[in-house]
């Protein structure tokens, strides 16, 4: 089955991963800007990263027949440095008209701090001003529920970003309803230890339905599996769910969300 | 709804669940037989694990959600007003 991984940090992966993903049916990935494992020191550091995301990475993905899209921001961890964050937010528009850029992301909260909230709101301001889609990272573990509620509160402080143009990521059993009730798109991350497993993701689909929801691997430089979406496909098949239902979650839903971006161009597989 | 019957699901998962209970039991034993156990007997995390196990002993279809909430920080409505 063809699938799209709507959240995977391919700059941290090797070309062999693109090859394996393509062999398993991956036709496209979307890559949010994130934390590199260390705090970057300057706006120019981010400018180089955004060049990598918008120039070299789509080329490298293309070698394996995978279409590559991206999202730009300074992530919540580095948002603790408010001055640097403001410099990055000011620089982002240099890249917004590049092909393959889908919007602002992954913004959000990490430890639910006041600085993170300040920079989250300033990213929302940029997204509203430039009419961009928004991809949101929700915190892990003990911070997730509170952080997800705070994120929704901040989204609802304004009325110029319609909920259907926002994707709330890393939802789990206790936050999926928060996202869905607000009218937002949401995504489940299949990630060892700290997030969802393929079985629990399938449980959430069975409880909350297959509308406005997708699954991703969030593969990055940590322990993670860029072929996690096929594991979810396999779990859904084991349970006897139809191919049409599975395809909606792993292929059609991401396309429906991405198509709201005017720059989005996609070549369907033969 | 799951596409399979409860019976089929139990068949598929029984050994895996048995194994998960054993892992939990063995890890709790490991903590209890290790040096300094008295110091963690009242650790808040041990109490959370106990409460999590209590949730498993209840019925219903939302145990995973309740375990998640047990391990979550409290949200204060109106924090941004
Ligand atoms: Zn990510």
Short mmCIF file of N, CA and C in Angstrom, two decimals, chain A residues 105-230:
data_model
loop_
_atom_site.label_atom_id
_atom_site.label_comp_id
_atom_site.label_asym_id
_atom_site.label_seq_id
_atom_site.Cartn_x
_atom_site.Cartn_y
_atom_site.Cartn_z
N UNK A 105 6.00 25.03 11.29
CA UNK A 105 5.97 23.87 12.19
C UNK A 105 7.33 23.23 12.35
N UNK A 106 7.50 22.32 13.32
CA UNK A 106 6.54 22.02 14.34
C UNK A 106 6.75 22.95 15.52
N UNK A 107 5.76 23.85 15.67
CA UNK A 107 5.78 24.78 16.80
C UNK A 107 4.97 24.15 17.94
N UNK A 108 5.02 24.76 19.13
CA UNK A 108 4.22 24.21 20.22
C UNK A 108 4.90 24.40 21.54
N UNK A 109 4.68 23.44 22.44
CA UNK A 109 5.25 23.53 23.77
C UNK A 109 6.08 22.28 24.06
N UNK A 110 7.03 22.43 24.97
CA UNK A 110 7.86 21.30 25.39
C UNK A 110 7.72 21.09 26.90
N UNK A 111 8.02 22.14 27.68
CA UNK A 111 7.86 22.07 29.14
C UNK A 111 6.79 23.04 29.63
N UNK A 112 6.00 23.56 28.72
CA UNK A 112 4.87 24.45 29.05
C UNK A 112 5.32 25.72 29.79
N UNK A 113 6.43 26.31 29.38
CA UNK A 113 6.96 27.49 30.08
C UNK A 113 6.41 28.79 29.45
N UNK A 114 6.50 29.89 30.19
CA UNK A 114 6.06 31.19 29.64
C UNK A 114 6.80 31.58 28.36
N UNK A 115 8.12 31.35 28.28
CA UNK A 115 8.85 31.69 27.05
C UNK A 115 8.35 30.88 25.86
N UNK A 116 8.10 29.59 26.10
CA UNK A 116 7.58 28.76 25.01
C UNK A 116 6.24 29.31 24.52
N UNK A 117 5.40 29.75 25.46
CA UNK A 117 4.09 30.31 25.08
C UNK A 117 4.27 31.59 24.26
N UNK A 118 5.20 32.44 24.68
CA UNK A 118 5.46 33.69 23.96
C UNK A 118 5.83 33.39 22.50
N UNK A 119 6.76 32.46 22.32
CA UNK A 119 7.25 32.18 20.96
C UNK A 119 6.21 31.41 20.15
N UNK A 120 5.43 30.57 20.81
CA UNK A 120 4.33 29.88 20.11
C UNK A 120 3.36 30.91 19.55
N UNK A 121 2.97 31.88 20.40
CA UNK A 121 2.02 32.91 19.94
C UNK A 121 2.62 33.73 18.80
N UNK A 122 3.94 34.00 18.85
CA UNK A 122 4.54 34.82 17.78
C UNK A 122 4.62 34.03 16.46
N UNK A 123 4.81 32.71 16.55
CA UNK A 123 4.73 31.88 15.34
C UNK A 123 3.30 31.91 14.77
N UNK A 124 2.30 31.85 15.65
CA UNK A 124 0.91 31.89 15.18
C UNK A 124 0.64 33.22 14.46
N UNK A 125 1.21 34.28 15.01
CA UNK A 125 1.05 35.60 14.39
C UNK A 125 1.62 35.57 12.96
N UNK A 126 2.81 34.96 12.81
CA UNK A 126 3.42 34.86 11.48
C UNK A 126 2.54 34.02 10.54
N UNK A 127 2.04 32.89 11.05
CA UNK A 127 1.20 32.00 10.22
C UNK A 127 -0.06 32.73 9.78
N UNK A 128 -0.65 33.51 10.68
CA UNK A 128 -1.88 34.24 10.34
C UNK A 128 -1.59 35.30 9.28
N UNK A 129 -0.48 36.03 9.50
CA UNK A 129 -0.12 37.12 8.59
C UNK A 129 0.19 36.61 7.19
N UNK A 130 0.81 35.43 7.11
CA UNK A 130 1.25 34.90 5.81
C UNK A 130 0.30 33.84 5.27
N UNK A 131 -0.79 33.58 6.01
CA UNK A 131 -1.79 32.59 5.61
C UNK A 131 -1.19 31.20 5.38
N UNK A 132 -0.37 30.77 6.35
CA UNK A 132 0.28 29.45 6.24
C UNK A 132 -0.43 28.41 7.12
N UNK A 133 -0.34 27.15 6.70
CA UNK A 133 -0.79 26.04 7.56
C UNK A 133 0.11 25.95 8.79
N UNK A 134 -0.39 25.29 9.84
CA UNK A 134 0.35 25.19 11.09
C UNK A 134 0.43 23.71 11.54
N UNK A 135 1.65 23.29 11.88
CA UNK A 135 1.86 21.93 12.41
C UNK A 135 2.37 22.07 13.85
N UNK A 136 1.65 21.43 14.78
CA UNK A 136 1.94 21.65 16.20
C UNK A 136 2.45 20.40 16.91
N UNK A 137 3.58 20.59 17.59
CA UNK A 137 4.17 19.56 18.45
C UNK A 137 3.57 19.70 19.84
N UNK A 138 3.04 18.61 20.39
CA UNK A 138 2.58 18.65 21.79
C UNK A 138 3.63 17.95 22.66
N UNK A 139 3.73 18.38 23.94
CA UNK A 139 4.79 17.85 24.80
C UNK A 139 4.64 16.35 25.05
N UNK A 140 5.67 15.79 25.66
CA UNK A 140 5.66 14.36 25.96
C UNK A 140 5.24 14.11 27.41
N UNK A 141 4.90 12.88 27.69
CA UNK A 141 4.76 12.35 29.05
C UNK A 141 3.89 13.23 29.95
N UNK A 142 4.43 13.59 31.13
CA UNK A 142 3.63 14.26 32.16
C UNK A 142 3.12 15.63 31.69
N UNK A 143 3.81 16.24 30.71
CA UNK A 143 3.44 17.59 30.26
C UNK A 143 2.41 17.59 29.14
N UNK A 144 2.10 16.41 28.57
CA UNK A 144 1.31 16.40 27.34
C UNK A 144 -0.12 16.95 27.51
N UNK A 145 -0.83 16.45 28.51
CA UNK A 145 -2.24 16.85 28.62
C UNK A 145 -2.36 18.36 28.86
N UNK A 146 -1.64 18.82 29.86
CA UNK A 146 -1.68 20.25 30.19
C UNK A 146 -1.23 21.09 28.98
N UNK A 147 -0.13 20.67 28.35
CA UNK A 147 0.40 21.43 27.21
C UNK A 147 -0.56 21.46 26.04
N UNK A 148 -1.23 20.34 25.78
CA UNK A 148 -2.18 20.30 24.66
C UNK A 148 -3.34 21.25 24.93
N UNK A 149 -3.83 21.23 26.18
CA UNK A 149 -4.93 22.16 26.54
C UNK A 149 -4.47 23.61 26.40
N UNK A 150 -3.24 23.90 26.83
CA UNK A 150 -2.73 25.28 26.74
C UNK A 150 -2.59 25.71 25.28
N UNK A 151 -2.14 24.78 24.43
CA UNK A 151 -1.98 25.08 23.00
C UNK A 151 -3.34 25.44 22.39
N UNK A 152 -4.35 24.63 22.72
CA UNK A 152 -5.68 24.91 22.18
C UNK A 152 -6.19 26.25 22.71
N UNK A 153 -5.94 26.53 23.98
CA UNK A 153 -6.35 27.84 24.54
C UNK A 153 -5.71 28.98 23.75
N UNK A 154 -4.41 28.83 23.43
CA UNK A 154 -3.73 29.92 22.70
C UNK A 154 -4.23 30.03 21.26
N UNK A 155 -4.55 28.89 20.63
CA UNK A 155 -5.13 28.94 19.28
C UNK A 155 -6.46 29.68 19.32
N UNK A 156 -7.21 29.46 20.41
CA UNK A 156 -8.54 30.06 20.50
C UNK A 156 -8.51 31.51 20.99
N UNK A 157 -7.32 32.01 21.31
CA UNK A 157 -7.21 33.43 21.65
C UNK A 157 -7.41 34.29 20.40
N UNK A 158 -7.29 33.66 19.21
CA UNK A 158 -7.40 34.44 17.98
C UNK A 158 -8.41 33.78 17.05
N UNK A 159 -8.91 34.57 16.07
CA UNK A 159 -9.91 33.98 15.17
C UNK A 159 -9.48 34.04 13.71
N UNK A 160 -8.16 34.27 13.49
CA UNK A 160 -7.71 34.37 12.10
C UNK A 160 -6.96 33.12 11.62
N UNK A 161 -6.98 32.04 12.43
CA UNK A 161 -6.40 30.77 11.96
C UNK A 161 -7.49 29.70 12.11
N UNK A 162 -8.16 29.33 11.02
CA UNK A 162 -9.25 28.35 11.12
C UNK A 162 -8.71 26.99 11.58
N UNK A 163 -9.43 26.31 12.47
CA UNK A 163 -8.96 25.02 13.02
C UNK A 163 -8.60 23.98 11.95
N UNK A 164 -9.30 23.99 10.81
CA UNK A 164 -9.01 22.95 9.80
C UNK A 164 -7.68 23.21 9.10
N UNK A 165 -7.02 24.33 9.40
CA UNK A 165 -5.69 24.61 8.83
C UNK A 165 -4.58 24.32 9.84
N UNK A 166 -4.94 23.65 10.92
CA UNK A 166 -3.98 23.36 12.00
C UNK A 166 -3.95 21.85 12.25
N UNK A 167 -2.75 21.29 12.36
CA UNK A 167 -2.59 19.87 12.70
C UNK A 167 -1.94 19.77 14.08
N UNK A 168 -2.62 19.11 15.02
CA UNK A 168 -2.07 18.91 16.36
C UNK A 168 -1.46 17.51 16.41
N UNK A 169 -0.15 17.46 16.63
CA UNK A 169 0.56 16.19 16.48
C UNK A 169 0.83 15.52 17.83
N UNK A 170 1.24 14.26 17.75
CA UNK A 170 1.57 13.43 18.92
C UNK A 170 0.37 13.29 19.87
N UNK A 171 -0.85 13.19 19.33
CA UNK A 171 -1.99 12.97 20.23
C UNK A 171 -1.97 11.53 20.73
N UNK A 172 -2.47 11.33 21.94
CA UNK A 172 -2.62 9.99 22.52
C UNK A 172 -4.03 9.86 23.11
N UNK A 173 -4.25 8.79 23.87
CA UNK A 173 -5.59 8.48 24.37
C UNK A 173 -6.25 9.66 25.07
N UNK A 174 -5.47 10.45 25.82
CA UNK A 174 -6.05 11.50 26.65
C UNK A 174 -6.08 12.87 25.98
N UNK A 175 -5.52 12.98 24.74
CA UNK A 175 -5.52 14.29 24.10
C UNK A 175 -6.19 14.29 22.72
N UNK A 176 -6.51 13.12 22.20
CA UNK A 176 -7.09 13.08 20.86
C UNK A 176 -8.42 13.83 20.82
N UNK A 177 -9.20 13.72 21.89
CA UNK A 177 -10.51 14.35 21.91
C UNK A 177 -10.37 15.88 22.02
N UNK A 178 -9.35 16.31 22.75
CA UNK A 178 -9.11 17.75 22.87
C UNK A 178 -8.91 18.35 21.48
N UNK A 179 -8.10 17.67 20.65
CA UNK A 179 -7.83 18.17 19.29
C UNK A 179 -9.07 18.07 18.40
N UNK A 180 -9.72 16.90 18.46
CA UNK A 180 -10.87 16.69 17.56
C UNK A 180 -12.03 17.61 17.91
N UNK A 181 -12.30 17.78 19.19
CA UNK A 181 -13.41 18.65 19.61
C UNK A 181 -13.19 20.09 19.17
N UNK A 182 -11.93 20.50 19.07
CA UNK A 182 -11.63 21.87 18.63
C UNK A 182 -11.74 22.03 17.12
N UNK A 183 -11.94 20.93 16.38
CA UNK A 183 -12.05 21.01 14.93
C UNK A 183 -10.70 20.96 14.22
N UNK A 184 -9.64 20.58 14.96
CA UNK A 184 -8.30 20.52 14.38
C UNK A 184 -8.05 19.15 13.75
N UNK A 185 -7.12 19.11 12.81
CA UNK A 185 -6.58 17.84 12.35
C UNK A 185 -5.68 17.30 13.47
N UNK A 186 -5.48 15.98 13.50
CA UNK A 186 -4.52 15.48 14.48
C UNK A 186 -3.73 14.31 13.92
N UNK A 187 -2.61 14.00 14.60
CA UNK A 187 -1.76 12.90 14.16
C UNK A 187 -1.23 12.15 15.38
N UNK A 188 -1.06 10.85 15.17
CA UNK A 188 -0.49 9.99 16.22
C UNK A 188 0.92 9.60 15.80
N UNK A 189 1.82 9.63 16.76
CA UNK A 189 3.22 9.31 16.48
C UNK A 189 3.57 7.94 17.02
N UNK A 190 4.10 7.10 16.13
CA UNK A 190 4.49 5.74 16.49
C UNK A 190 5.96 5.77 16.85
N UNK A 191 6.23 5.81 18.16
CA UNK A 191 7.59 6.09 18.60
C UNK A 191 7.85 5.25 19.84
N UNK A 192 9.00 4.62 19.92
CA UNK A 192 9.25 3.74 21.07
C UNK A 192 9.20 4.51 22.39
N UNK A 193 8.67 3.91 23.41
CA UNK A 193 8.65 4.39 24.81
C UNK A 193 7.80 5.62 25.10
N UNK A 194 8.08 6.75 24.44
CA UNK A 194 7.41 7.97 24.91
C UNK A 194 6.11 8.27 24.19
N UNK A 195 5.79 7.62 23.09
CA UNK A 195 4.55 7.99 22.41
C UNK A 195 3.66 6.77 22.19
N UNK A 196 3.09 6.63 20.99
CA UNK A 196 2.07 5.61 20.75
C UNK A 196 2.67 4.36 20.09
N UNK A 197 2.06 3.21 20.29
CA UNK A 197 2.45 2.01 19.55
C UNK A 197 1.45 1.81 18.40
N UNK A 198 1.80 0.98 17.40
CA UNK A 198 0.83 0.73 16.32
C UNK A 198 -0.51 0.19 16.86
N UNK A 199 -0.46 -0.67 17.89
CA UNK A 199 -1.70 -1.24 18.43
C UNK A 199 -2.55 -0.16 19.09
N UNK A 200 -1.91 0.71 19.88
CA UNK A 200 -2.69 1.77 20.55
C UNK A 200 -3.21 2.79 19.53
N UNK A 201 -2.44 3.04 18.48
CA UNK A 201 -2.92 3.95 17.43
C UNK A 201 -4.16 3.35 16.77
N UNK A 202 -4.13 2.04 16.52
CA UNK A 202 -5.30 1.38 15.92
C UNK A 202 -6.49 1.43 16.89
N UNK A 203 -6.22 1.28 18.19
CA UNK A 203 -7.30 1.40 19.19
C UNK A 203 -7.95 2.79 19.12
N UNK A 204 -7.11 3.81 19.00
CA UNK A 204 -7.63 5.20 18.96
C UNK A 204 -8.49 5.40 17.71
N UNK A 205 -8.05 4.83 16.59
CA UNK A 205 -8.88 4.91 15.37
C UNK A 205 -10.22 4.22 15.61
N UNK A 206 -10.18 3.06 16.26
CA UNK A 206 -11.44 2.32 16.49
C UNK A 206 -12.37 3.09 17.42
N UNK A 207 -11.79 3.87 18.34
CA UNK A 207 -12.65 4.62 19.28
C UNK A 207 -13.10 5.96 18.72
N UNK A 208 -12.23 6.63 17.95
CA UNK A 208 -12.54 8.01 17.56
C UNK A 208 -12.75 8.19 16.05
N UNK A 209 -12.63 7.12 15.27
CA UNK A 209 -12.89 7.22 13.83
C UNK A 209 -11.66 7.62 13.03
N UNK A 210 -11.85 7.67 11.70
CA UNK A 210 -10.70 7.88 10.80
C UNK A 210 -10.73 9.23 10.09
N UNK A 211 -11.56 10.16 10.59
CA UNK A 211 -11.61 11.49 9.97
C UNK A 211 -10.55 12.41 10.56
N UNK A 212 -9.91 13.20 9.70
CA UNK A 212 -8.98 14.25 10.15
C UNK A 212 -7.90 13.73 11.08
N UNK A 213 -7.45 12.52 10.82
CA UNK A 213 -6.40 11.94 11.66
C UNK A 213 -5.41 11.19 10.77
N UNK A 214 -4.14 11.20 11.16
CA UNK A 214 -3.11 10.48 10.40
C UNK A 214 -2.08 9.90 11.36
N UNK A 215 -1.18 9.09 10.84
CA UNK A 215 -0.13 8.52 11.70
C UNK A 215 1.24 8.82 11.09
N UNK A 216 2.24 8.96 11.97
CA UNK A 216 3.59 9.23 11.48
C UNK A 216 4.61 8.51 12.34
N UNK A 217 5.86 8.51 11.85
CA UNK A 217 6.93 7.83 12.60
C UNK A 217 7.70 8.81 13.48
N UNK A 218 7.64 10.11 13.13
CA UNK A 218 8.50 11.12 13.79
C UNK A 218 9.94 10.62 13.88
N UNK A 219 10.36 9.80 12.92
CA UNK A 219 11.74 9.31 12.89
C UNK A 219 12.70 10.49 13.00
N UNK A 220 13.74 10.34 13.82
CA UNK A 220 14.70 11.43 13.99
C UNK A 220 16.06 10.83 14.34
N UNK A 221 16.90 11.59 15.08
CA UNK A 221 18.24 11.08 15.41
C UNK A 221 18.22 10.19 16.66
N UNK A 222 17.08 10.13 17.37
CA UNK A 222 16.97 9.27 18.55
C UNK A 222 16.47 7.89 18.16
N UNK A 223 16.26 7.01 19.16
CA UNK A 223 15.70 5.69 18.85
C UNK A 223 14.32 5.87 18.22
N UNK A 224 14.17 5.49 16.98
CA UNK A 224 12.91 5.70 16.25
C UNK A 224 12.97 4.84 15.00
N UNK A 225 11.81 4.71 14.35
CA UNK A 225 11.73 3.78 13.23
C UNK A 225 11.02 4.44 12.06
N UNK A 226 11.75 4.84 11.01
CA UNK A 226 11.10 5.52 9.89
C UNK A 226 10.14 4.61 9.11
N UNK A 227 10.15 3.31 9.43
CA UNK A 227 9.19 2.42 8.77
C UNK A 227 8.04 2.05 9.72
N UNK A 228 7.73 2.93 10.67
CA UNK A 228 6.66 2.64 11.64
C UNK A 228 5.27 2.69 11.01
N UNK A 229 5.07 3.53 9.99
CA UNK A 229 3.73 3.60 9.38
C UNK A 229 3.33 2.24 8.78
N UNK A 230 4.24 1.55 8.06
CA UNK A 230 3.88 0.20 7.61
C UNK A 230 3.53 -0.75 8.76
#
